[in-house]
Short mmCIF file of C-alpha atoms in Angstrom, two decimals:
data_model
loop_
_atom_site.label_atom_id
_atom_site.label_comp_id
_atom_site.label_asym_id
_atom_site.label_seq_id
_atom_site.Cartn_x
_atom_site.Cartn_y
_atom_site.Cartn_z
CA UNK A 149 -5.95 -17.14 22.44
CA UNK A 150 -4.38 -15.15 25.30
CA UNK A 151 -1.67 -12.55 25.27
CA UNK A 152 0.48 -14.80 27.47
CA UNK A 153 0.95 -17.40 24.75
CA UNK A 154 4.55 -17.73 23.61
CA UNK A 155 5.58 -17.08 20.02
CA UNK A 156 6.51 -20.73 19.61
CA UNK A 157 3.13 -21.93 20.91
CA UNK A 158 1.36 -19.40 18.70
CA UNK A 159 3.29 -20.65 15.66
CA UNK A 160 2.40 -24.27 16.50
CA UNK A 161 -1.27 -23.35 16.84
CA UNK A 162 -1.17 -21.50 13.52
CA UNK A 163 0.54 -24.48 11.86
CA UNK A 164 -2.22 -26.85 12.90
CA UNK A 165 -5.01 -24.44 12.01
CA UNK A 166 -3.60 -23.59 8.60
CA UNK A 167 -3.25 -27.26 7.70
CA UNK A 168 -6.89 -27.88 8.56
CA UNK A 169 -8.48 -24.72 7.18
CA UNK A 170 -6.53 -22.95 4.41
CA UNK A 171 -5.89 -24.16 0.84
CA UNK A 172 -2.33 -25.13 0.08
CA UNK A 173 -0.55 -23.40 -2.78
CA UNK A 174 -0.17 -25.46 -5.95
CA UNK A 175 2.77 -24.16 -8.03
CA UNK A 176 1.17 -25.68 -11.14
CA UNK A 177 -2.11 -23.86 -10.51
CA UNK A 178 -1.33 -20.57 -8.75
CA UNK A 179 -4.24 -18.65 -7.19
CA UNK A 180 -5.89 -15.71 -8.92
CA UNK A 181 -3.94 -12.84 -7.41
CA UNK A 182 -4.43 -10.24 -10.14
CA UNK A 183 -5.41 -6.98 -8.49
CA UNK A 184 -7.61 -6.11 -11.47
CA UNK A 185 -9.52 -9.41 -11.19
CA UNK A 186 -12.94 -9.09 -9.53
CA UNK A 187 -12.95 -12.79 -8.67
CA UNK A 188 -9.64 -12.48 -6.84
CA UNK A 189 -11.10 -9.81 -4.58
CA UNK A 190 -14.09 -11.93 -3.62
CA UNK A 191 -11.77 -14.87 -2.98
CA UNK A 192 -9.64 -12.65 -0.75
CA UNK A 193 -12.67 -11.56 1.25
CA UNK A 194 -13.68 -15.19 1.76
CA UNK A 195 -10.19 -16.20 2.89
CA UNK A 196 -10.00 -13.23 5.23
CA UNK A 197 -13.24 -14.35 6.85
CA UNK A 198 -11.68 -17.76 7.44
CA UNK A 199 -8.73 -16.12 9.17
CA UNK A 200 -11.05 -14.05 11.32
CA UNK A 201 -13.22 -17.00 12.32
CA UNK A 202 -10.10 -19.00 13.11
CA UNK A 203 -8.65 -16.28 15.35
CA UNK A 204 -5.70 -15.31 13.12
CA UNK A 205 -6.83 -12.00 11.59
CA UNK A 206 -5.28 -8.68 12.56
CA UNK A 207 -2.55 -10.14 14.73
CA UNK A 208 -1.08 -6.71 15.52
CA UNK A 209 -4.36 -4.77 15.61
CA UNK A 210 -5.86 -4.12 19.08
CA UNK A 211 -8.40 -6.58 20.45
CA UNK A 212 -11.11 -3.95 20.81
CA UNK A 213 -11.13 -3.50 17.02
CA UNK A 214 -11.16 -7.19 16.13
CA UNK A 215 -7.46 -8.02 16.23
CA UNK A 216 -5.30 -10.04 18.61
CA UNK A 217 -3.27 -7.23 20.14
CA UNK A 218 0.05 -9.07 19.75
CA UNK A 219 3.41 -7.68 18.67
CA UNK A 220 5.20 -8.08 15.37
CA UNK A 221 7.10 -11.22 16.40
CA UNK A 222 3.80 -13.12 16.38
CA UNK A 223 2.94 -11.78 12.93
CA UNK A 224 6.31 -12.87 11.60
CA UNK A 225 5.82 -16.33 13.06
CA UNK A 226 2.43 -16.59 11.40
CA UNK A 227 3.86 -15.37 8.08
CA UNK A 228 6.49 -18.10 8.19
CA UNK A 229 3.88 -20.78 8.87
CA UNK A 230 1.47 -19.51 6.19
CA UNK A 231 4.06 -19.30 3.40
CA UNK A 232 2.79 -22.49 1.74
CA UNK A 233 -0.89 -21.53 1.83
CA UNK A 234 -3.18 -19.33 -0.21
CA UNK A 235 -3.67 -16.08 1.68
CA UNK A 236 -5.74 -12.91 1.04
CA UNK A 237 -2.60 -10.96 0.24
CA UNK A 238 -4.26 -8.30 -1.91
CA UNK A 239 -6.00 -7.01 1.22
CA UNK A 240 -2.68 -6.05 2.79
CA UNK A 241 -2.17 -2.97 0.59
CA UNK A 242 -3.85 -0.60 0.95
CA UNK A 243 -6.63 -1.90 3.24
CA UNK A 244 -4.69 -3.12 6.29
CA UNK A 245 -1.21 -1.63 6.13
CA UNK A 246 -2.29 1.86 5.03
CA UNK A 247 -5.97 2.67 5.55
CA UNK A 248 -6.75 0.65 8.69
CA UNK A 249 -3.40 1.63 10.19
CA UNK A 250 -4.22 5.30 9.54
CA UNK A 251 -7.67 4.96 11.09
CA UNK A 252 -6.08 3.29 14.09
CA UNK A 253 -3.90 6.36 14.63
CA UNK A 254 -6.29 9.16 13.67
CA UNK A 255 -9.89 7.91 13.42
CA UNK A 256 -12.71 8.34 15.88
CA UNK A 257 -13.55 5.49 18.22
CA UNK A 258 -16.66 4.74 16.16
CA UNK A 259 -14.66 4.72 12.90
CA UNK A 260 -12.10 2.35 14.35
CA UNK A 261 -14.64 -0.03 15.83
CA UNK A 262 -16.72 -0.12 12.66
CA UNK A 263 -14.22 -0.12 9.83
CA UNK A 264 -11.14 -1.90 11.19
CA UNK A 265 -13.31 -4.71 12.50
CA UNK A 266 -15.23 -4.94 9.21
CA UNK A 267 -11.99 -5.11 7.22
CA UNK A 268 -10.58 -7.84 9.46
CA UNK A 269 -13.79 -9.86 8.90
CA UNK A 270 -13.40 -9.47 5.13
CA UNK A 271 -16.54 -7.33 4.94
CA UNK A 272 -14.84 -4.11 3.80
CA UNK A 273 -12.04 -3.08 1.47
CA UNK A 274 -10.57 0.39 1.96
CA UNK A 275 -8.51 2.51 -0.46
CA UNK A 276 -6.84 5.92 -0.70
CA UNK A 277 -8.34 8.75 -2.75
CA UNK A 278 -5.44 11.21 -2.79
CA UNK A 279 -3.75 11.93 -6.13
CA UNK A 280 -5.37 14.34 -8.58
CA UNK A 281 -5.13 14.80 -12.36
CA UNK A 282 -3.41 18.20 -12.02
CA UNK A 283 -1.55 17.56 -8.79
CA UNK A 284 1.67 15.81 -9.75
CA UNK A 285 3.73 15.09 -6.65
CA UNK A 286 2.33 18.05 -4.71
CA UNK A 287 -0.37 16.30 -2.68
CA UNK A 288 -1.00 19.37 -0.51
CA UNK A 289 -1.73 21.40 -3.65
CA UNK A 290 -4.93 19.47 -4.38
CA UNK A 291 -8.01 21.30 -5.66
CA UNK A 292 -10.85 18.87 -4.88
CA UNK A 293 -13.14 20.97 -2.72
CA UNK A 294 -15.43 20.18 0.22
CA UNK A 295 -17.82 23.02 1.09
CA UNK A 296 -20.00 23.24 4.19
CA UNK A 297 -23.76 22.99 3.79
CA UNK A 298 -25.20 23.12 7.29
CA UNK A 299 -23.70 20.20 9.18
CA UNK A 300 -22.83 18.38 5.95
CA UNK A 301 -20.07 18.72 3.39
CA UNK A 302 -20.51 18.82 -0.40
CA UNK A 303 -17.54 17.53 -2.39
CA UNK A 304 -16.66 18.42 -5.99
CA UNK A 305 -13.50 17.45 -7.84
CA UNK A 306 -11.57 14.43 -9.07
CA UNK A 307 -8.99 11.87 -7.95
CA UNK A 308 -6.85 9.51 -10.00
CA UNK A 309 -4.45 6.54 -9.76
CA UNK A 310 -6.50 5.11 -6.90
CA UNK A 311 -5.27 1.57 -6.33
CA UNK A 312 -8.06 -1.02 -6.62
CA UNK A 313 -10.83 1.50 -5.94
CA UNK A 314 -13.22 -0.52 -8.11
CA UNK A 315 -13.09 -3.32 -5.52
CA UNK A 316 -13.44 -1.06 -2.48
CA UNK A 317 -16.24 -0.11 -0.13
CA UNK A 318 -14.73 3.04 1.40
CA UNK A 319 -11.97 5.48 0.54
CA UNK A 320 -9.92 7.98 2.52
CA UNK A 321 -10.41 11.21 0.59
CA UNK A 322 -8.37 14.37 1.18
CA UNK A 323 -10.15 17.60 0.17
CA UNK A 324 -9.67 21.33 0.54
CA UNK A 325 -12.00 22.86 3.11
CA UNK A 326 -10.38 26.30 3.49
CA UNK A 327 -8.61 28.09 0.64
CA UNK A 328 -7.84 31.22 2.67
CA UNK A 329 -4.92 29.62 4.52
CA UNK A 330 -1.63 28.05 3.29
CA UNK A 331 -2.15 24.81 1.41
CA UNK A 332 -1.26 22.40 4.23
CA UNK A 333 -3.57 24.14 6.72
CA UNK A 334 -6.90 24.00 4.86
CA UNK A 335 -7.31 20.28 4.21
CA UNK A 336 -9.66 17.71 5.74
CA UNK A 337 -9.68 13.92 5.44
CA UNK A 338 -13.02 12.17 4.85
CA UNK A 339 -14.05 8.50 4.86
CA UNK A 340 -16.18 8.16 1.73
CA UNK A 341 -18.52 5.33 0.64
CA UNK A 342 -17.36 4.46 -2.89
CA UNK A 343 -20.92 3.72 -4.04
CA UNK A 344 -22.40 6.99 -2.69
CA UNK A 345 -24.50 9.20 -5.01
CA UNK A 346 -22.24 11.79 -6.59
CA UNK A 347 -19.30 9.41 -7.12
CA UNK A 348 -18.44 8.24 -10.64
CA UNK A 349 -15.62 5.69 -10.89
CA UNK A 350 -13.74 4.66 -14.02
CA UNK A 351 -10.95 2.14 -14.45
CA UNK A 352 -7.70 3.15 -16.18
CA UNK A 353 -6.19 0.76 -18.71
CA UNK A 354 -2.39 0.71 -18.61
CA UNK A 355 0.19 -0.10 -21.24
CA UNK A 356 0.55 -3.68 -19.94
CA UNK A 357 -3.20 -4.28 -20.32
CA UNK A 358 -4.07 -4.19 -16.61
CA UNK A 359 -6.77 -1.88 -15.25
CA UNK A 360 -6.25 -1.98 -11.50
CA UNK A 361 -6.00 1.79 -11.10
CA UNK A 362 -9.07 4.01 -11.14
CA UNK A 363 -10.13 7.62 -11.41
CA UNK A 364 -13.06 9.10 -9.50
CA UNK A 365 -15.22 12.14 -10.14
CA UNK A 366 -17.17 13.85 -7.36
CA UNK A 367 -20.19 15.88 -8.35
CA UNK A 368 -22.17 17.16 -5.39
CA UNK A 369 -21.13 14.25 -3.14
CA UNK A 370 -22.78 14.88 0.22
CA UNK A 371 -21.01 13.71 3.36
CA UNK A 372 -22.10 13.89 6.99
CA UNK A 373 -19.94 15.23 9.85
CA UNK A 374 -19.26 11.65 11.01
CA UNK A 375 -17.20 11.04 7.85
CA UNK A 376 -14.45 13.46 8.93
CA UNK A 377 -11.27 11.64 9.99
CA UNK A 378 -9.34 13.61 12.58
CA UNK A 379 -10.20 17.31 12.75
CA UNK A 380 -11.58 19.74 10.18
CA UNK A 381 -8.71 21.62 8.48
CA UNK A 382 -6.22 19.27 10.12
CA UNK A 383 -6.30 16.78 7.28
CA UNK A 384 -2.61 17.14 6.57
CA UNK A 385 -1.88 15.58 9.96
CA UNK A 386 -3.94 12.55 8.90
CA UNK A 387 -2.39 12.51 5.43
CA UNK A 388 1.11 12.63 6.91
CA UNK A 389 0.33 9.61 9.05
CA UNK A 390 -1.14 7.84 6.04
CA UNK A 391 2.01 8.53 4.01
CA UNK A 392 4.11 7.16 6.87
CA UNK A 393 2.14 3.92 6.78
CA UNK A 394 2.20 3.81 2.98
CA UNK A 395 5.97 4.15 2.83
CA UNK A 396 6.40 1.40 5.41
CA UNK A 397 3.97 -0.80 3.47
CA UNK A 398 5.69 -0.24 0.13
CA UNK A 399 9.03 -0.90 1.82
CA UNK A 400 7.72 -4.21 3.27
CA UNK A 401 8.04 -2.95 6.83
CA UNK A 402 4.47 -2.89 8.18
CA UNK A 403 3.43 -5.08 11.10
CA UNK A 404 -0.15 -4.98 9.82
CA UNK A 405 0.56 -7.05 6.67
CA UNK A 406 -0.63 -10.65 7.00
CA UNK A 407 1.07 -13.44 5.08
CA UNK A 408 3.66 -13.30 2.37
CA UNK A 409 3.89 -14.76 -1.10
CA UNK A 410 3.01 -14.00 -4.72
CA UNK A 411 1.55 -10.55 -3.90
CA UNK A 412 5.12 -9.41 -3.28
CA UNK A 413 5.85 -10.45 -6.89
CA UNK A 414 9.53 -11.19 -6.29
CA UNK A 415 11.47 -13.72 -8.32
CA UNK A 416 13.05 -16.42 -6.19
CA UNK A 417 16.58 -17.62 -6.89
CA UNK A 418 15.11 -20.66 -8.65
CA UNK A 419 12.95 -18.40 -10.83
CA UNK A 420 16.05 -16.57 -12.03
CA UNK A 421 17.84 -19.82 -12.78
CA UNK A 422 14.82 -21.12 -14.71
CA UNK A 423 14.65 -17.86 -16.65
CA UNK A 424 18.35 -18.07 -17.50
CA UNK A 425 17.97 -21.69 -18.57
CA UNK A 426 14.99 -20.88 -20.80
CA UNK A 427 16.91 -17.99 -22.34
CA UNK A 428 20.02 -20.15 -22.87
CA UNK A 429 22.26 -18.05 -20.61
CA UNK A 430 22.43 -20.19 -17.46
CA UNK A 431 26.13 -20.99 -17.94
CA UNK A 432 27.14 -17.41 -18.67
CA UNK A 433 29.34 -16.05 -15.82
CA UNK A 434 28.02 -12.52 -16.38
CA UNK A 435 24.43 -13.76 -16.01
CA UNK A 436 25.33 -15.62 -12.82
CA UNK A 437 26.99 -12.49 -11.46
CA UNK A 438 23.92 -10.36 -12.26
CA UNK A 439 21.58 -12.78 -10.50
CA UNK A 440 23.90 -12.90 -7.50
CA UNK A 441 23.82 -9.11 -7.23
CA UNK A 442 20.02 -9.15 -7.02
CA UNK A 443 19.97 -11.79 -4.29
CA UNK A 444 22.69 -10.00 -2.30
CA UNK A 445 20.87 -6.66 -2.57
CA UNK A 446 17.69 -8.32 -1.30
CA UNK A 447 19.50 -9.61 1.76
CA UNK A 448 20.66 -6.08 2.50
CA UNK A 449 17.12 -4.77 2.03
CA UNK A 450 15.61 -7.33 4.40
CA UNK A 451 18.13 -6.44 7.10
CA UNK A 452 17.52 -2.74 6.48
CA UNK A 453 13.76 -3.25 6.96
CA UNK A 454 14.47 -4.97 10.29
CA UNK A 455 16.86 -2.25 11.43
CA UNK A 456 14.73 0.74 10.39
CA UNK A 457 11.54 -0.89 11.66
CA UNK A 458 13.09 -1.50 15.06
CA UNK A 459 14.46 2.05 15.12
CA UNK A 460 11.05 3.60 14.45
CA UNK A 461 9.30 1.39 17.00
CA UNK A 462 11.89 2.22 19.67
CA UNK A 463 11.93 5.92 18.88
CA UNK A 464 15.58 5.99 17.85
CA UNK A 465 14.53 6.90 14.30
CA UNK A 466 11.80 9.40 13.35
CA UNK A 467 8.68 8.28 11.43
CA UNK A 468 10.19 9.88 8.32
CA UNK A 469 12.73 7.02 8.29
CA UNK A 470 10.01 4.95 6.61
CA UNK A 471 11.14 6.64 3.40
CA UNK A 472 14.50 4.84 3.71
CA UNK A 473 12.98 1.38 3.30
CA UNK A 474 10.50 2.72 0.75
CA UNK A 475 13.36 4.06 -1.40
CA UNK A 476 15.57 0.99 -1.02
CA UNK A 477 12.68 -1.30 -1.94
CA UNK A 478 12.19 0.47 -5.27
CA UNK A 479 15.95 0.33 -5.89
CA UNK A 480 15.97 -3.44 -5.34
CA UNK A 481 12.88 -3.95 -7.50
CA UNK A 482 14.38 -1.93 -10.34
CA UNK A 483 17.52 -4.07 -10.13
CA UNK A 484 15.48 -7.27 -10.15
CA UNK A 485 13.30 -6.30 -13.10
CA UNK A 486 16.21 -4.89 -15.11
CA UNK A 487 18.28 -8.00 -14.42
CA UNK A 488 15.46 -10.30 -15.51
CA UNK A 489 15.14 -8.30 -18.70
CA UNK A 490 18.89 -8.49 -19.32
CA UNK A 491 18.91 -12.26 -18.69
CA UNK A 492 15.99 -12.90 -21.03
CA UNK A 493 17.27 -10.48 -23.65
CA UNK A 494 15.23 -9.95 -26.84
CA UNK A 495 13.22 -13.11 -26.08
CA UNK A 496 11.42 -11.16 -23.35
CA UNK A 497 9.48 -9.25 -25.98
CA UNK A 498 8.88 -11.94 -28.61
CA UNK A 499 8.91 -15.43 -27.07
CA UNK A 500 5.85 -16.58 -25.14
CA UNK A 501 6.45 -20.29 -25.62
CA UNK A 502 8.64 -20.46 -22.50
CA UNK A 503 6.66 -17.65 -20.82
CA UNK A 504 9.57 -15.26 -21.31
CA UNK A 505 7.12 -12.65 -22.53
CA UNK A 506 5.90 -12.11 -18.98
CA UNK A 507 9.36 -10.73 -18.16
CA UNK A 508 8.85 -8.10 -20.81
CA UNK A 509 5.34 -7.33 -19.61
CA UNK A 510 6.57 -6.84 -16.07
CA UNK A 511 9.23 -4.46 -17.34
CA UNK A 512 6.47 -2.27 -18.79
CA UNK A 513 5.20 -1.52 -15.29
CA UNK A 514 8.55 -1.33 -13.46
CA UNK A 515 8.21 2.41 -12.90
CA UNK A 516 5.16 2.03 -10.66
CA UNK A 517 7.31 0.87 -7.74
CA UNK A 518 9.11 4.22 -7.87
CA UNK A 519 5.83 6.13 -7.50
CA UNK A 520 3.87 4.34 -4.77
CA UNK A 521 4.06 6.14 -1.44
CA UNK A 522 5.41 9.20 -3.24
CA UNK A 523 8.08 9.26 -5.93
CA UNK A 524 11.69 8.24 -5.36
CA UNK A 525 12.64 11.91 -5.64
CA UNK A 526 10.22 12.82 -2.86
CA UNK A 527 11.60 10.00 -0.71
CA UNK A 528 15.10 11.42 -1.10
CA UNK A 529 13.85 14.88 -0.08
CA UNK A 530 12.14 13.45 3.01
CA UNK A 531 15.27 11.55 4.03
CA UNK A 532 17.47 14.59 3.49
CA UNK A 533 15.26 17.09 5.31
CA UNK A 534 13.55 15.06 8.04
CA UNK A 535 16.08 12.33 8.83
CA UNK A 536 19.44 13.95 8.05
CA UNK A 537 18.34 17.48 8.97
CA UNK A 538 19.50 19.16 5.75
CA UNK A 539 17.98 22.53 4.73
CA UNK A 540 14.48 22.41 3.23
CA UNK A 541 14.04 22.82 -0.49
CA UNK A 542 12.73 26.23 -1.57
CA UNK A 543 8.98 26.44 -2.25
CA UNK A 544 7.44 29.62 -3.69
CA UNK A 545 4.02 28.89 -2.16
CA UNK A 546 5.20 28.20 1.40
CA UNK A 547 3.13 30.26 3.84
CA UNK A 548 0.97 31.78 1.08
CA UNK A 549 -2.86 31.45 1.31
CA UNK A 550 -3.91 28.84 -1.23
CA UNK A 551 -6.33 31.17 -3.01
CA UNK A 552 -3.44 33.55 -3.68
CA UNK A 553 -1.14 30.92 -5.21
CA UNK A 554 -0.83 31.13 -8.99
CA UNK A 555 -2.19 28.03 -10.71
CA UNK A 556 -1.56 27.09 -14.36
CA UNK A 557 -1.27 30.64 -15.66
CA UNK A 558 1.59 32.93 -16.57
#
């Protein structure tokens, strides 16, 4: 496939290849897309390998790292053609849209050639190892430590809420390598093998019964100098780029996502109408109005993603504008989930005969969309300070060496 191929010809080629090589979606027997399902991850790896062998993996990743080196219009054309097929959607976040995208921007040539290519072949899954048990929203205030031992680093500490880490091969881990400077200046990003000696991983069971998220404990984890991503003590630069990609991914604005479908977990218009019918409220004007509001808000969101994405690619908007689509996506998801709950009413928590109970179960995890890529409150701060140019919020530890900052004591 050459770079000179037109979008229309590329779409036609994808249409023929998909029909001959990828399994069609059966609405009566949906694929196993649960992110806490080990079998779903192996299935995704297998499907990703098919895409790679067929020449349709990593459409927007450079050729030298295993991709096709094409622009986003080709990816959108492929997404449209693949809508009716089973795709390895759980690999999009965080492997492709966040971790591989970050390595593309900040990794060494060896890291890019090895890990991006391996991910596009379905051989590797990558995750983020960022949040900490005591960290809250202050990522730069982390206390996981990496100390020099000759040319190596020895890591001690803990991470938590790591998405799908149990299924991963490598993780991007941010650790403190110098406590004598302000918190943003003494961090380093590492690329860590999840199965390395010194790493203990545990899965976290949530209120809805899922256990996709994990916590990791590092006890004398030894890492070589080749695991550093970017520069030593410049890890915040890498983390900032990662957060940019994460916010675009959460906001559905990344060119590195491949395919679309159930992983997005949105209710179609027909799904809402079925829900209303099952709940006995399909003829209620208020219910119809509520459903219409969701669909209208989605249309606005999709246009906003297009506008902000174009603005960032052209340079008319700063990278921080990714927080706009990240914030609006959570707003739309909240509206969708809340509306579904209102339509189903009390049946959403007691009636499983018509599968209304799944509406209630989804409501239990609605808050997660307001946390991924940083909380909604952080997104508003980023938009205010870095897009609108408003004054920065006061921080008592700004400019203070980290080892002089008071931690958890009066």
